[in-house]
Coordinates of N, CA and C in Angstrom, one line a residue:
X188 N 0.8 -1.2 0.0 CA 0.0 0.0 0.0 C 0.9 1.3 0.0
X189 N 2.3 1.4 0.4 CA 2.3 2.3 0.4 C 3.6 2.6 -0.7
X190 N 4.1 1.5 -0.9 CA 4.6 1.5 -2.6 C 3.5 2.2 -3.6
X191 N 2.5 1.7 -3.7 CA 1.3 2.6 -4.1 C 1.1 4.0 -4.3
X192 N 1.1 4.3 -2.9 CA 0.3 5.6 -2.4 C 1.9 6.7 -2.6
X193 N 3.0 6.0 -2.7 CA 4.5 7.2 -3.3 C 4.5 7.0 -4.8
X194 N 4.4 6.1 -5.8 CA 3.7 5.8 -7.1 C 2.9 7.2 -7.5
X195 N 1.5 6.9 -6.5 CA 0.5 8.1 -7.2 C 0.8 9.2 -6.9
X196 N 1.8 9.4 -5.7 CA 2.0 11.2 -6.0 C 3.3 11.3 -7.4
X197 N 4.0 10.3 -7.1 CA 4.8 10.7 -8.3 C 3.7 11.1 -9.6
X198 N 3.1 10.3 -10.1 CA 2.2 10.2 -10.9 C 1.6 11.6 -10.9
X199 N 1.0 11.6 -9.9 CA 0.6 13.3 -10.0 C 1.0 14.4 -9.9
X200 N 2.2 14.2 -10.0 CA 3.3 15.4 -9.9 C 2.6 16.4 -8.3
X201 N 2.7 15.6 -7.3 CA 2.2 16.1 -6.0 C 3.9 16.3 -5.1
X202 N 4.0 17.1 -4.1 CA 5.0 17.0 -3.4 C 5.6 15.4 -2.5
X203 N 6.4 15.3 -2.8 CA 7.8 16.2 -3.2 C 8.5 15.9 -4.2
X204 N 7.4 15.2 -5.4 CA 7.9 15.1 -6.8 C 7.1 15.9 -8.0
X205 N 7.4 17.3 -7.3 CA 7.1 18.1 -8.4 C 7.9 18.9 -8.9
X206 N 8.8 18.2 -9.3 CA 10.2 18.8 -9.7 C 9.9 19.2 -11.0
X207 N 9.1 19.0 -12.2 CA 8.8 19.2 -13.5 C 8.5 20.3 -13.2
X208 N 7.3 21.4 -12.8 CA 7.2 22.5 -12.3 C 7.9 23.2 -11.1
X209 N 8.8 23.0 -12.1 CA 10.2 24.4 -11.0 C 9.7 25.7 -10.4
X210 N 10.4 26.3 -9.4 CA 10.6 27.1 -8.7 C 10.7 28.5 -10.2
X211 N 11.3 28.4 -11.2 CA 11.0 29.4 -11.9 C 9.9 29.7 -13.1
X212 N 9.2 28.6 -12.6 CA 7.4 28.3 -13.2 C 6.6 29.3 -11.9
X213 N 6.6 30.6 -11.4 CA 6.4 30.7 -10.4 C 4.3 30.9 -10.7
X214 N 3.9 31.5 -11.3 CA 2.4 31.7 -11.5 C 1.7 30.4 -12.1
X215 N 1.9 29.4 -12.0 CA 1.4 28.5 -13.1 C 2.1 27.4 -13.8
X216 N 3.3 27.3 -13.3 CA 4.1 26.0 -13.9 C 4.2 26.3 -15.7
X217 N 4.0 25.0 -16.4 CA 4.0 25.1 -17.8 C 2.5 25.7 -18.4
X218 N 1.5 26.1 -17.4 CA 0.1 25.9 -18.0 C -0.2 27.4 -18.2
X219 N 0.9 28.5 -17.8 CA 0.7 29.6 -17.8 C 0.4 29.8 -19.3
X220 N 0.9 29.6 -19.9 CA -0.2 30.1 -21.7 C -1.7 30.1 -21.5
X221 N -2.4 29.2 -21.0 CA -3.5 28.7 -21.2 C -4.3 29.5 -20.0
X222 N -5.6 29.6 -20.5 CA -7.0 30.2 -20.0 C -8.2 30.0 -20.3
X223 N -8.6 30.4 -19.3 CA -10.3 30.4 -19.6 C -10.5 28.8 -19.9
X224 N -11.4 28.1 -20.5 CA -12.0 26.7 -21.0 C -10.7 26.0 -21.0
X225 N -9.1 26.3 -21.6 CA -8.5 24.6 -22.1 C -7.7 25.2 -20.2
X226 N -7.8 26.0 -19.6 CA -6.9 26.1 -18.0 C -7.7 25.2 -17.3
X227 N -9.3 25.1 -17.7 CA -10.0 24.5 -16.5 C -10.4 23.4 -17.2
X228 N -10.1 22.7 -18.3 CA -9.8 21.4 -18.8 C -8.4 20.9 -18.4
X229 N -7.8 21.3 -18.0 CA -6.7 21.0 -17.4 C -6.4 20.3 -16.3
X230 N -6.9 21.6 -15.5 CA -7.3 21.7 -14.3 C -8.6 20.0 -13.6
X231 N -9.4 20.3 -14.6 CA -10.3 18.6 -14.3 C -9.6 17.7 -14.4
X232 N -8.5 17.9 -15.3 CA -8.1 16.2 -15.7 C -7.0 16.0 -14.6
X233 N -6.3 17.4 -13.5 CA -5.6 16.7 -13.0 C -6.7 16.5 -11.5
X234 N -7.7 17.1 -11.2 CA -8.7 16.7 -9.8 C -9.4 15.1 -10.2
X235 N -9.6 14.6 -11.8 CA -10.2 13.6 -12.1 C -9.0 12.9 -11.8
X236 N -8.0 12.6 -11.8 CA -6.4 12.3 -11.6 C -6.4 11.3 -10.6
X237 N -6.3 12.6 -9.4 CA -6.2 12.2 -7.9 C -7.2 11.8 -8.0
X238 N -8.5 11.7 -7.7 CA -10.4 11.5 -7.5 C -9.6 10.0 -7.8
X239 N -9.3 9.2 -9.0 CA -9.1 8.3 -9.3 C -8.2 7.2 -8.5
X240 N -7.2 8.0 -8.4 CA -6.0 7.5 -7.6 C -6.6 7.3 -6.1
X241 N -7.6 8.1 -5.5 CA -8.3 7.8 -4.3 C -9.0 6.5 -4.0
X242 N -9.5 6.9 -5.3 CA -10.8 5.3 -5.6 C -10.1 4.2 -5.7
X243 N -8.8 3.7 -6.3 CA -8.2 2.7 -6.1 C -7.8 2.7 -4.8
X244 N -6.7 3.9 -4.1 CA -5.7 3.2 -3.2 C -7.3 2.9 -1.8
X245 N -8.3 3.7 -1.9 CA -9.5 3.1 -0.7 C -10.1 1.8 -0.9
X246 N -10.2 1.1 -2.0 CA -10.2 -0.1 -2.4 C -9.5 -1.4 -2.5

């Protein structure tokens, strides 16, 4: 389980593997281009992400 549960934060680029979005991504990481509709299509796919990753590791 908890080979698992260090897996899915990697996966979701959660702390303390969120090294892809550096310290000089300071507003936004790489997503700063984007707004409005494709920021908050974004935005769902990474809450549907984790939501997911919940539903397994509670099962």
């Amino acid at each position: 389980a908890m080979i698992f549960f260090i897996a899915a934060l990697a996966e979701l680029n959660r702390a303390p593997f969120d090294i892809p979005v550096g310290e000089s991504e300071v507003a936004g990481g790489p997503f700063i281009e984007y707004s409005g509709i494709r920021w908050s299509m974004f935005q769902l796919a990474e809450y549907a992400a984790i939501f997911v990753m919940s539903i397994v590791f509670a099962s």
